[in-house]
Tab-separated table of C-alpha atoms and ligand atoms in Angstrom:
chain	number	residue	atom	x	y	z
A	1441	UNK	CA	11.761	2.866	24.157
A	1442	UNK	CA	12.962	1.499	20.797
A	1443	UNK	CA	11.513	-1.956	21.428
A	1444	UNK	CA	11.769	-2.822	17.758
A	1445	UNK	CA	14.750	-1.666	15.752
A	1446	UNK	CA	14.795	-1.904	11.976
A	1447	UNK	CA	18.324	-2.092	10.564
A	1448	UNK	CA	18.721	-1.619	6.796
A	1449	UNK	CA	21.883	-2.953	5.190
A	1450	UNK	CA	23.246	-3.055	1.643
A	1451	UNK	CA	26.711	-4.569	2.099
A	1452	UNK	CA	28.465	-1.173	2.380
A	1453	UNK	CA	30.872	-0.048	5.121
A	1454	UNK	CA	28.375	2.611	6.216
A	1455	UNK	CA	25.736	-0.067	6.673
A	1456	UNK	CA	28.141	-2.101	8.823
A	1457	UNK	CA	28.705	1.004	10.958
A	1458	UNK	CA	24.928	1.241	11.218
A	1459	UNK	CA	24.830	-2.427	12.294
A	1460	UNK	CA	27.302	-1.759	15.137
A	1461	UNK	CA	25.300	1.291	16.211
A	1462	UNK	CA	22.003	-0.638	16.098
A	1463	UNK	CA	23.601	-3.316	18.262
A	1464	UNK	CA	24.795	-0.764	20.843
A	1465	UNK	CA	21.372	0.875	20.842
A	1466	UNK	CA	19.567	-2.461	21.260
A	1467	UNK	CA	21.738	-3.354	24.242
A	1468	UNK	CA	21.515	0.116	25.791
A	1469	UNK	CA	17.721	0.264	25.783
A	1470	UNK	CA	17.071	-3.467	26.046
A	1471	UNK	CA	15.222	-3.777	22.734
A	1472	UNK	CA	13.024	-6.786	22.068
A	1473	UNK	CA	13.660	-7.219	18.347
A	1474	UNK	CA	16.376	-6.279	15.888
A	1475	UNK	CA	15.086	-6.803	12.373
A	1476	UNK	CA	17.782	-6.707	9.684
A	1477	UNK	CA	16.567	-6.162	6.134
A	1478	UNK	CA	18.173	-5.989	2.721
A	1479	UNK	CA	16.143	-4.982	-0.318
A	1480	UNK	CA	16.808	-6.243	-3.804
A	1481	UNK	CA	15.366	-5.159	-7.120
A	1482	UNK	CA	12.467	-7.117	-8.502
A	1483	UNK	CA	13.695	-9.610	-11.085
A	1484	UNK	CA	11.806	-9.049	-14.350
A	1485	UNK	CA	9.832	-12.029	-15.624
A	1486	UNK	CA	10.733	-11.241	-19.253
A	1487	UNK	CA	14.127	-12.841	-18.553
A	1488	UNK	CA	12.403	-16.189	-19.099
A	1489	UNK	CA	13.576	-19.558	-17.801
A	1490	UNK	CA	16.152	-20.716	-16.867
A	1491	UNK	CA	17.626	-17.179	-16.696
A	1492	UNK	CA	15.076	-15.970	-14.189
A	1493	UNK	CA	15.777	-18.860	-11.806
A	1494	UNK	CA	19.529	-18.266	-12.135
A	1495	UNK	CA	19.064	-14.551	-11.406
A	1496	UNK	CA	16.879	-15.338	-8.386
A	1497	UNK	CA	19.437	-17.818	-7.015
A	1498	UNK	CA	22.314	-15.349	-7.453
A	1499	UNK	CA	20.307	-12.605	-5.786
A	1500	UNK	CA	19.460	-14.907	-2.891
A	1501	UNK	CA	23.117	-15.821	-2.349
A	1502	UNK	CA	24.109	-12.150	-2.461
A	1503	UNK	CA	21.466	-11.060	0.057
A	1504	UNK	CA	22.346	-13.950	2.385
A	1505	UNK	CA	25.985	-12.849	2.341
A	1506	UNK	CA	25.012	-9.245	3.126
A	1507	UNK	CA	22.759	-10.371	5.981
A	1508	UNK	CA	25.460	-12.681	7.363
A	1509	UNK	CA	28.032	-9.864	7.424
A	1510	UNK	CA	25.516	-7.570	9.107
A	1511	UNK	CA	24.800	-10.196	11.769
A	1512	UNK	CA	28.529	-10.502	12.424
A	1513	UNK	CA	28.790	-6.719	12.848
A	1514	UNK	CA	25.809	-6.768	15.226
A	1515	UNK	CA	27.517	-9.413	17.375
A	1516	UNK	CA	25.999	-10.184	20.747
A	1517	UNK	CA	22.673	-8.633	21.602
A	1518	UNK	CA	20.011	-9.657	24.061
A	1519	UNK	CA	17.299	-8.748	21.530
A	1520	UNK	CA	15.922	-11.359	19.168
A	1521	UNK	CA	17.545	-10.993	15.740
A	1522	UNK	CA	15.549	-11.607	12.584
A	1523	UNK	CA	16.823	-11.222	9.055
A	1524	UNK	CA	14.663	-10.627	6.017
A	1525	UNK	CA	15.414	-10.143	2.341
A	1526	UNK	CA	12.759	-7.872	0.822
A	1527	UNK	CA	11.913	-7.182	-2.788
A	1528	UNK	CA	11.433	-3.812	-4.444
A	1529	UNK	CA	12.789	-0.269	-4.361
A	1530	UNK	CA	15.020	-0.101	-1.258
A	1531	UNK	CA	13.535	3.013	0.358
A	1532	UNK	CA	9.932	2.014	-0.349
A	1533	UNK	CA	10.528	-1.524	0.937
A	1534	UNK	CA	12.224	-0.255	4.138
A	1535	UNK	CA	9.344	2.156	4.812
A	1536	UNK	CA	6.801	-0.586	4.137
A	1537	UNK	CA	8.473	-2.966	6.615
A	1538	UNK	CA	8.720	-0.174	9.222
A	1539	UNK	CA	4.981	0.422	8.827
A	1540	UNK	CA	3.888	-3.218	8.973
A	1541	UNK	CA	6.164	-3.988	11.926
A	1542	UNK	CA	5.425	-0.745	13.716
A	1543	UNK	CA	9.198	-0.283	14.087
A	1544	UNK	CA	10.251	2.232	16.716
A	1545	UNK	CA	13.397	3.387	14.918
A	1546	UNK	CA	15.143	2.763	11.604
A	1547	UNK	CA	18.946	2.579	11.678
A	1548	UNK	CA	20.821	2.956	8.381
A	1549	UNK	CA	23.998	4.343	6.827
A	1550	UNK	CA	24.348	7.851	5.421
A	1551	UNK	CA	25.768	6.432	2.195
A	1552	UNK	CA	25.817	3.000	0.641
A	1553	UNK	CA	27.283	1.230	-2.325
A	1554	UNK	CA	26.441	4.004	-4.798
A	1555	UNK	CA	29.418	5.780	-6.314
A	1556	UNK	CA	28.499	9.473	-6.358
A	1557	UNK	CA	31.259	11.083	-4.281
A	1558	UNK	CA	30.466	14.353	-2.520
A	1559	UNK	CA	26.861	13.525	-1.710
A	1560	UNK	CA	26.233	13.668	2.036
A	1561	UNK	CA	23.213	11.397	1.923
A	1562	UNK	CA	22.460	8.679	-0.589
A	1563	UNK	CA	19.082	8.570	-2.294
A	1564	UNK	CA	17.837	5.664	-0.151
A	1565	UNK	CA	18.567	7.344	3.185
A	1566	UNK	CA	17.228	10.655	1.849
A	1567	UNK	CA	13.937	9.056	0.837
A	1568	UNK	CA	13.600	7.080	4.084
A	1569	UNK	CA	14.293	10.164	6.222
A	1570	UNK	CA	11.623	12.062	4.295
A	1571	UNK	CA	8.875	9.437	4.425
A	1572	UNK	CA	9.542	7.138	7.393
A	1573	UNK	CA	6.722	6.579	9.907
A	1574	UNK	CA	9.231	6.634	12.819
A	1575	UNK	CA	12.550	8.243	13.851
A	1576	UNK	CA	15.554	7.463	11.632
A	1577	UNK	CA	19.111	7.141	12.915
A	1578	UNK	CA	21.576	7.893	10.107
A	1579	UNK	CA	25.052	6.503	10.771
A	1580	UNK	CA	28.223	7.811	9.102
B	2050	ATP	N1	19.072	-2.326	-1.003
B	2050	ATP	C1	19.112	-1.884	0.258
B	2050	ATP	N2	18.554	-2.630	1.250
B	2050	ATP	C2	18.582	-2.208	2.529
B	2050	ATP	N3	19.165	-1.056	2.911
B	2050	ATP	C3	19.735	-0.286	1.981
B	2050	ATP	C4	19.743	-0.643	0.603
B	2050	ATP	N4	20.386	0.323	-0.087
B	2050	ATP	C5	20.757	1.240	0.821
B	2050	ATP	N5	20.391	0.890	2.070
B	2050	ATP	C6	20.640	1.604	3.331
B	2050	ATP	O1	20.737	2.972	3.050
B	2050	ATP	C7	22.016	3.463	3.429
B	2050	ATP	C8	22.399	4.559	2.467
B	2050	ATP	O2	22.508	4.045	1.168
B	2050	ATP	P1	22.079	4.873	-0.121
B	2050	ATP	O3	21.622	3.889	-1.144
B	2050	ATP	O4	21.157	5.971	0.291
B	2050	ATP	O5	23.467	5.546	-0.543
B	2050	ATP	P2	24.339	5.344	-1.864
B	2050	ATP	O6	24.273	3.907	-2.291
B	2050	ATP	O7	25.686	5.898	-1.547
B	2050	ATP	O8	23.617	6.296	-2.904
B	2050	ATP	P3	22.691	5.916	-4.161
B	2050	ATP	O9	22.067	4.577	-3.921
B	2050	ATP	O10	21.700	7.027	-4.179
B	2050	ATP	O11	23.612	5.915	-5.327
B	2050	ATP	C9	22.926	2.244	3.435
B	2050	ATP	O12	24.062	2.401	4.290
B	2050	ATP	C10	21.963	1.192	3.972
B	2050	ATP	O13	21.850	1.331	5.381
B	2051	MG	MG1	22.506	2.870	-2.758
């Protein structure tokens, strides 16, 4: 059960809670793979050079930092850990990865970095819950 766990992170506290939960789950059910993904918006080519390269480099540094923090929150797990920055709309990219990897469960936060107070679920988690090909564990 839950051989492959897909953990989606965006650098928020909720996502770090999700990382801890994914870690506990992986250890509890002896998962084989914990795939940590962060999605970033496509960088428009109209920026031109060198601006596009600068934007890509900044984005890369940012996603690496988010993935590093998530790995720290995951800590020790017996499962193999893989990290992957993905491009595109967050929810669509997460669903796409879940489909191609045949993930058994997606673990993510209820809210993220977005600022709209009062909302119980952010738009990313709402969209993933609605369209995911597998169970989704939403962590507060
Ligand atoms: N770019 C992303 N890459 C990977 N996972 C993400 C990304 N954005 C959000 N998530 C995941 O979705 C969870 C919920 O974030 P979501 O974006 O739905 O809430 P929000 O930022 O508060 O609201 P909104 O984005 O609608 O303003 C996060 O805790 C994280 O697990
Ligand atoms: Mg968000």
